[in-house]
XYZ file of C-alpha atoms in Angstrom:
525
model
C 19.234 -14.935 6.482
C 18.310 -13.478 9.933
C 18.739 -9.693 10.356
C 19.985 -8.586 13.808
C 18.657 -5.225 14.951
C 22.077 -3.615 15.315
C 22.924 -4.299 11.667
C 19.546 -2.884 10.620
C 20.054 0.241 12.797
C 23.417 0.865 11.395
C 22.297 0.387 7.876
C 19.399 2.779 8.384
C 21.636 5.435 9.799
C 24.108 5.028 7.082
C 21.273 5.560 4.322
C 20.144 8.592 6.250
C 23.686 9.960 6.581
C 24.153 9.462 2.755
C 21.055 11.562 2.138
C 22.435 14.284 4.505
C 25.854 14.129 2.664
C 23.975 14.597 -0.597
C 22.342 17.559 0.787
C 25.742 19.145 1.830
C 27.017 18.544 -1.674
C 24.003 20.186 -3.218
C 24.082 23.163 -0.970
C 27.827 23.755 -1.188
C 27.912 23.600 -5.084
C 24.680 25.421 -5.873
C 24.695 28.833 -7.426
C 21.481 30.496 -6.280
C 20.882 31.961 -2.815
C 17.664 30.169 -2.792
C 19.468 26.788 -2.612
C 22.781 27.611 -0.926
C 21.418 30.115 1.581
C 17.717 29.104 2.038
C 18.321 25.392 1.668
C 15.179 25.080 -0.538
C 15.841 21.454 -1.572
C 15.540 17.882 -0.502
C 17.356 14.542 -1.040
C 15.983 11.020 -0.698
C 16.833 7.367 -1.597
C 14.225 4.978 -3.002
C 14.428 1.210 -3.548
C 14.177 -0.520 -6.904
C 10.373 -0.417 -6.655
C 10.360 3.359 -6.068
C 9.549 2.981 -2.432
C 11.047 5.536 -0.075
C 13.958 4.003 2.006
C 15.600 7.098 3.490
C 15.482 10.827 3.404
C 17.339 13.941 4.708
C 15.524 16.294 7.121
C 14.438 18.878 4.613
C 11.357 20.227 3.174
C 8.204 18.320 4.060
C 6.228 19.328 0.920
C 9.108 17.886 -1.192
C 9.832 14.758 0.715
C 5.999 13.638 0.927
C 5.459 14.078 -2.849
C 8.789 12.768 -4.358
C 7.569 9.199 -4.403
C 4.956 10.323 -6.988
C 7.860 11.227 -9.293
C 9.921 8.144 -8.723
C 7.159 5.754 -9.609
C 6.494 6.942 -13.160
C 10.142 7.541 -14.011
C 10.729 3.842 -13.029
C 7.847 2.759 -15.271
C 9.261 4.769 -18.203
C 12.952 3.978 -17.841
C 13.017 0.672 -15.864
C 15.216 -1.745 -17.919
C 16.563 1.104 -20.066
C 18.387 3.072 -17.432
C 22.281 2.975 -17.518
C 24.875 3.900 -14.872
C 25.502 7.612 -14.714
C 22.036 8.523 -16.136
C 19.954 11.236 -14.636
C 16.236 12.072 -15.356
C 14.940 15.517 -15.039
C 11.203 16.344 -14.485
C 9.087 19.063 -13.057
C 5.643 18.478 -14.692
C 2.732 18.552 -12.247
C 0.739 16.194 -14.489
C -0.591 13.416 -12.090
C 1.268 10.660 -14.149
C 4.544 12.552 -13.655
C 4.153 13.375 -10.031
C 5.337 16.898 -9.816
C 3.977 19.667 -7.666
C 4.707 23.155 -8.988
C 7.091 24.090 -11.916
C 10.028 25.603 -9.989
C 10.545 22.481 -8.092
C 12.749 20.387 -10.438
C 13.639 16.828 -9.638
C 16.614 14.831 -10.799
C 16.764 11.112 -10.273
C 19.606 8.642 -10.951
C 19.624 4.765 -10.944
C 22.145 2.860 -8.801
C 23.101 -0.584 -9.798
C 24.829 -3.491 -8.213
C 26.012 -6.460 -10.307
C 24.050 -5.052 -13.162
C 20.710 -4.991 -11.192
C 18.924 -1.833 -10.280
C 18.833 -1.585 -6.423
C 18.333 2.046 -5.578
C 17.075 5.339 -7.077
C 18.708 8.520 -5.743
C 16.617 11.747 -5.880
C 17.152 15.462 -5.478
C 14.450 18.160 -5.719
C 15.282 21.818 -5.687
C 13.254 24.984 -5.928
C 14.731 27.018 -8.872
C 14.347 30.656 -8.534
C 13.174 31.026 -12.150
C 11.758 28.664 -14.743
C 10.214 31.188 -17.054
C 6.557 31.952 -17.242
C 4.793 35.259 -17.094
C 6.555 36.808 -14.193
C 10.076 36.749 -12.584
C 10.242 33.829 -10.155
C 7.732 31.730 -11.840
C 5.056 32.010 -9.138
C 2.746 34.669 -10.731
C -0.090 35.834 -8.576
C -2.760 35.709 -11.282
C -1.947 32.723 -13.370
C -4.968 30.700 -14.602
C -3.334 27.758 -16.361
C -0.156 25.743 -15.810
C 1.252 27.037 -19.047
C 1.653 30.549 -17.750
C 3.719 29.373 -14.869
C 6.985 28.308 -16.710
C 8.651 25.719 -18.600
C 7.041 22.233 -18.244
C 9.671 19.377 -18.274
C 8.320 15.898 -18.800
C 10.648 13.054 -17.707
C 13.732 13.195 -19.892
C 17.432 12.321 -19.635
C 19.569 15.325 -18.687
C 22.623 13.043 -18.270
C 23.252 10.002 -20.339
C 26.005 7.623 -18.822
C 27.557 10.582 -17.128
C 27.515 12.891 -20.053
C 25.348 15.992 -20.170
C 22.729 15.940 -22.840
C 23.480 19.455 -24.060
C 20.388 19.815 -26.312
C 18.185 19.406 -23.256
C 20.236 21.724 -21.075
C 20.213 24.388 -23.837
C 16.422 23.921 -24.311
C 15.816 24.630 -20.532
C 18.284 27.557 -20.330
C 16.688 29.274 -23.455
C 13.428 29.463 -21.464
C 14.433 30.987 -18.124
C 15.524 34.418 -17.104
C 18.662 33.481 -15.236
C 20.350 30.600 -17.312
C 23.699 30.580 -15.609
C 22.036 30.178 -12.160
C 19.914 27.414 -13.431
C 22.828 25.638 -15.000
C 24.760 25.789 -11.752
C 21.928 24.553 -9.670
C 21.160 21.632 -12.114
C 24.810 20.582 -12.134
C 24.801 20.808 -8.206
C 21.772 18.412 -8.122
C 23.657 15.918 -10.419
C 26.739 16.181 -8.266
C 24.644 15.284 -5.176
C 23.178 12.292 -7.061
C 26.701 11.044 -7.936
C 27.862 11.429 -4.398
C 24.897 9.334 -3.208
C 25.616 6.827 -5.813
C 29.211 6.373 -4.779
C 28.340 6.085 -1.155
C 25.635 3.623 -1.649
C 27.951 1.434 -3.833
C 30.531 1.568 -0.978
C 27.798 0.597 1.580
C 26.403 -2.294 -0.497
C 29.790 -3.871 -0.967
C 30.028 -4.251 2.831
C 26.650 -5.938 3.361
C 26.034 -9.551 4.395
C 22.270 -9.287 3.683
C 20.836 -8.179 0.405
C 19.541 -4.680 0.554
C 16.035 -5.852 -0.529
C 15.864 -8.002 2.790
C 16.988 -4.990 4.952
C 14.496 -2.820 3.258
C 11.602 -5.085 3.823
C 12.424 -5.348 7.468
C 12.744 -1.559 7.759
C 9.349 -1.175 6.100
C 7.869 -3.648 8.490
C 9.242 -1.980 11.543
C 7.972 1.471 10.347
C 4.573 0.227 9.659
C 4.328 -1.303 13.068
C 5.703 1.686 14.698
C 3.101 3.835 13.094
C 0.252 1.445 14.077
C 1.555 1.345 17.670
C 1.625 5.163 17.880
C -1.877 5.349 16.509
C -2.860 2.910 19.193
C -1.939 5.378 21.922
C -4.681 7.792 20.465
C -8.458 7.255 21.171
C -10.280 6.001 17.924
C -12.701 8.503 16.587
C -13.987 10.561 13.752
C -13.818 14.293 13.265
C -14.470 16.922 10.530
C -12.861 20.429 9.979
C -12.843 23.050 7.422
C -10.835 26.188 6.832
C -10.325 28.579 3.995
C -7.848 30.194 1.636
C -8.299 33.874 1.488
C -8.914 33.768 -2.292
C -7.875 31.969 -5.438
C -5.940 34.909 -6.850
C -8.426 35.622 -9.634
C -11.754 35.870 -7.866
C -12.094 37.717 -4.530
C -13.906 34.872 -2.598
C -12.595 32.343 -0.017
C -11.751 28.668 -1.143
C -12.907 26.028 1.252
C -10.831 22.998 2.102
C -12.641 20.345 4.207
C -11.225 17.268 5.843
C -12.676 14.303 7.649
C -10.381 12.118 9.724
C -10.845 8.739 11.362
C -8.486 6.885 13.689
C -9.812 3.342 13.600
C -9.574 0.611 16.153
C -7.422 -1.226 13.753
C -4.756 1.577 14.134
C -5.346 3.148 10.734
C -5.760 6.695 9.831
C -8.411 7.714 7.113
C -8.215 11.154 5.627
C -10.974 12.316 3.172
C -11.232 15.733 1.548
C -14.776 15.219 0.283
C -16.528 18.611 0.561
C -13.589 20.700 -0.610
C -14.328 23.327 -3.206
C -13.972 22.485 -6.955
C -10.781 23.151 -8.859
C -10.223 26.842 -8.930
C -9.484 29.285 -11.947
C -6.509 30.636 -9.980
C -3.313 28.983 -8.972
C -4.241 27.522 -5.594
C -4.975 24.002 -7.042
C -2.968 21.267 -5.283
C -2.038 18.146 -7.258
C -2.690 15.025 -5.278
C 0.966 14.595 -4.485
C 0.893 17.911 -2.547
C -2.292 16.859 -0.629
C -0.597 13.530 0.150
C 2.599 15.308 1.307
C 0.486 17.448 3.793
C -1.112 14.379 5.314
C 2.218 12.540 5.549
C 3.667 15.537 7.280
C 1.010 15.331 9.981
C 1.469 11.523 10.321
C 5.193 12.148 11.031
C 4.121 14.753 13.707
C 2.010 11.922 15.328
C 4.538 9.295 15.197
C 7.777 11.325 16.058
C 11.390 10.417 15.715
C 11.066 6.910 17.016
C 9.714 5.594 13.796
C 11.992 5.579 10.772
C 10.772 7.624 7.901
C 10.171 5.312 4.933
C 7.436 3.827 2.688
C 6.355 1.542 5.605
C 5.400 4.250 8.054
C 2.640 5.486 5.611
C 1.055 2.124 4.803
C -1.650 2.472 7.714
C -2.743 5.831 6.018
C -5.461 5.907 3.483
C -6.150 9.336 1.666
C -9.080 10.253 -0.697
C -9.686 13.610 -2.485
C -12.276 14.111 -5.228
C -10.825 14.377 -8.685
C -11.494 17.771 -10.135
C -11.369 19.493 -6.717
C -8.817 22.096 -5.356
C -7.011 19.305 -3.589
C -6.943 16.973 -6.692
C -7.221 19.036 -10.015
C -6.729 18.048 -13.547
C -3.451 18.792 -15.313
C -4.498 22.122 -16.875
C -4.983 23.709 -13.581
C -2.750 26.459 -12.277
C -0.788 25.213 -9.416
C 2.025 27.536 -8.474
C 0.915 28.654 -5.034
C -0.585 25.279 -4.108
C 2.966 23.951 -3.133
C 3.490 26.815 -0.766
C 0.003 28.027 0.351
C -2.594 25.407 -0.250
C -0.314 22.756 1.302
C -0.294 24.868 4.488
C -4.011 24.913 4.590
C -4.210 21.166 4.047
C -2.118 20.770 7.242
C -4.315 23.258 9.018
C -7.492 21.256 8.300
C -5.947 17.835 9.066
C -4.650 19.185 12.445
C -7.986 21.006 13.094
C -9.850 17.779 12.695
C -7.375 15.736 14.717
C -7.073 18.185 17.695
C -10.794 17.173 18.467
C -9.488 13.654 18.985
C -6.094 14.433 20.248
C -6.307 17.689 22.194
C -2.484 18.021 22.697
C -2.053 18.960 19.082
C -1.206 22.565 18.266
C -3.367 25.443 17.186
C -3.041 26.936 13.722
C 0.367 28.236 12.795
C 0.864 31.175 10.508
C -0.603 29.124 7.660
C 1.452 30.714 4.768
C 4.969 30.691 3.470
C 4.807 34.407 2.685
C 6.341 34.060 -0.711
C 7.904 37.181 -2.215
C 9.339 36.929 -5.730
C 11.396 39.805 -7.100
C 13.184 40.330 -10.272
C 14.157 42.675 -13.135
C 17.004 44.079 -15.136
C 19.944 45.827 -13.227
C 23.019 47.174 -14.920
C 22.017 45.247 -18.074
C 21.680 41.821 -16.405
C 18.430 39.861 -15.492
C 18.043 38.918 -11.919
C 15.403 37.077 -9.730
C 15.290 36.064 -6.105
C 12.690 34.001 -4.100
C 12.004 34.562 -0.481
C 9.860 32.829 2.046
C 9.363 34.557 5.485
C 8.637 32.792 8.815
C 5.966 33.669 11.342
C 4.358 32.290 14.366
C 3.715 28.706 15.300
C 0.576 27.736 16.964
C 0.417 27.076 20.735
C -0.531 23.864 22.472
C -2.359 23.397 25.694
C 0.968 22.947 27.476
C 3.388 25.136 25.462
C 3.561 28.537 23.848
C 4.062 28.686 20.172
C 7.546 29.418 18.742
C 8.097 32.990 17.266
C 9.658 33.889 13.887
C 9.957 30.451 12.403
C 9.256 28.625 9.179
C 6.248 26.392 9.977
C 4.925 23.075 8.718
C 5.304 22.351 5.159
C 8.404 24.624 4.783
C 11.787 23.974 6.555
C 13.726 26.559 4.729
C 16.248 28.968 6.409
C 16.340 32.642 6.414
C 17.995 34.434 3.370
C 20.858 36.381 5.017
C 20.599 40.079 4.637
C 24.240 40.078 3.322
C 23.375 37.634 0.594
C 20.441 39.702 -0.611
C 22.359 43.117 -0.554
C 25.556 41.759 -2.064
C 23.888 39.939 -5.095
C 20.823 41.941 -5.891
C 19.678 45.570 -6.011
C 17.987 45.308 -2.647
C 18.375 46.936 0.725
C 16.839 45.275 3.863
C 15.578 48.218 5.971
C 13.795 46.263 8.621
C 13.918 42.665 9.994
C 12.382 42.004 13.423
C 9.775 40.047 15.428
C 6.317 41.395 15.114
C 5.505 41.868 18.816
C 2.040 40.754 20.167
C 1.071 39.141 16.976
C 0.517 35.770 18.481
C -2.825 34.761 19.690
C -3.711 35.275 23.337
C -4.236 32.428 25.695
C -2.675 30.742 28.829
C -0.218 29.681 26.312
C 0.419 32.378 23.587
C 0.905 31.716 19.851
C 4.287 32.533 18.436
C 4.854 35.970 16.957
C 5.316 36.751 13.413
C 7.973 38.772 11.506
C 8.360 42.144 9.948
C 10.666 42.331 6.924
C 11.067 45.479 4.800
C 12.970 45.595 1.494
C 13.890 48.612 -0.580
C 14.366 48.554 -4.276
C 17.338 50.167 -5.980
C 15.781 49.800 -9.358
C 12.553 49.111 -11.180
C 11.498 45.705 -9.887
C 8.587 43.225 -10.722
C 7.211 41.766 -7.551
C 4.923 38.787 -7.170
C 3.270 38.096 -3.675
C 1.712 34.638 -2.875
C 0.698 35.089 0.660
C -2.175 33.957 2.939
C -3.849 34.433 6.250
C -4.478 38.148 5.259
C -8.274 37.726 5.635
C -8.773 34.495 7.711
C -6.769 34.460 10.970
C -4.748 31.573 12.289
C -7.241 29.890 14.740
C -6.702 29.133 18.411
C -7.712 26.050 20.392
C -9.440 25.371 23.656
C -10.637 28.906 23.886
C -7.323 30.456 22.891
C -7.541 33.495 20.617
C -6.442 33.624 16.933
C -3.106 35.092 15.758
C -2.956 38.430 14.044
C -3.480 38.310 10.236
C -0.653 39.213 8.062
C -0.320 42.375 6.071
C 1.548 43.494 2.825
C 2.371 47.203 2.464
C 4.144 49.135 -0.365
C 5.644 52.329 0.964
C 6.108 54.589 -2.071
C 9.120 56.937 -2.376
C 6.637 59.899 -2.167
C 5.686 58.805 1.443
C 2.309 57.130 0.504
C 1.382 53.760 1.599
C -0.545 51.120 -0.338
C -2.102 48.074 1.408
C -1.568 45.145 -0.978
C -3.672 42.043 -1.238
C -2.406 38.616 -0.424
C -1.877 37.837 -4.167
C -0.580 40.451 -6.331
C 1.964 40.950 -9.157
C 3.041 44.534 -9.549
C 5.790 46.927 -10.467
C 7.910 48.712 -7.683
C 9.975 51.835 -8.544
C 13.383 52.712 -7.237
C 13.373 53.599 -3.481
C 9.865 51.927 -2.962
C 9.825 49.688 0.189
C 7.861 46.462 0.456
C 6.914 45.747 4.151
C 5.595 42.149 4.856
C 4.081 41.545 8.292
C 3.636 37.844 8.760
C 0.798 36.170 10.798
C 1.079 35.047 14.387
C 0.191 31.666 15.655
C -3.157 30.703 17.290
C -3.216 30.721 21.151
C -4.286 27.891 23.457
C -5.839 27.343 26.857
C -5.423 24.385 29.041
C -6.837 20.949 28.165
C -7.022 17.475 29.567
C -4.125 15.515 28.388
C -1.878 12.591 29.820
């Protein structure tokens, strides 16, 4: 049956609208500020073959990697799934497709006339999943087992009924069980909303969903190829560094070679990157892929629908046993937030030599701050990421005080922090003159200062404290970030980028985030 373009466009927008509505349900029903305030979650829909069909505009590091989870779950449960089931998983093992342990995925099958036609998925960052420090992003972990509870694919809901034994097992291994229960139930509620809306949509279709999906995939693939045709073919290489691996005080190299071919394909190869590290900077291949996919979406823009088809012209390789494709035992907790940013930096750094209108380096970190302890007899944890400066381009200044690249989370309101936790925000402002100089300046970073009302365990996972965000076309680098602990006695301690430590009552943690790189003029259309 012929598919007219109006029907296809309406269908695509309906699916994207369902993803956005799922996101609204998840945010409105979640318990933790990390989800209901910061929006650290993503929702997507896959077809019966675990290929991405639609997604909400959410967190790039989630969205680019969720397909790695859908495929193994389909292989394990295909033919055994029932209506109302939901599978939970967070394992970063390659065959399970996870990233780091706080990111917990729930996936549910959607049937029509007894046939599997869709898989609905949610992924949310949970503020604690156990492990050696509150927040489950310890600064100095050396193996994944130290970072929290590892959940292989198992049923959390069976035909609409909670599998209480699984829920009890999860809650017994985290510091804030009621928050985790509420957030997991919110993820399931979002899945069920998506299921209902898709069932309503499918009942109105004249074409089978599979036919519509194949056409959407074809259009997106052609759209990506057509966009790549507008760029000159060429090869380029770039390398950049993480400040350290969190255990040893030496930089970690990530190297990338890119090629835009005459056949409108993009090849990305990470050969030459450092080996797997003893610290927690190791990025599972799903994270590496997500970083590349994000850059692809920057190249293609909004005119190309985001689905499985738009990534078909992209080929990615990364040596197994390297920092961008480690084995399962590797610690991974900061790779999702920090290594993913450097992956984007090196891909953009290589491409800007071919496509000069691309930006300079942005802040290159999510500035992760994890805090927790016992206050008035009750355990608490909170996770924050802090924005910084975006890189300039040769025709525009970088944006100040914004979450950059692989994160798309929101600011945690001061009111939420001070109402729910023993914290006082003493300073929150733009870090003036931190963006790199140039005809077009890099964006400025942020200064955020938090005072502690009680003894608090803090883990910092931050980058660009040693290596500055680079400029382009002669533009200057942005200022490096700084972490400072102001003690109640008036002394100040300059903290490293990665550190787990104890703060005492009335201590103040000051985070100064990096600025973006500056840019001068270039030849561009």
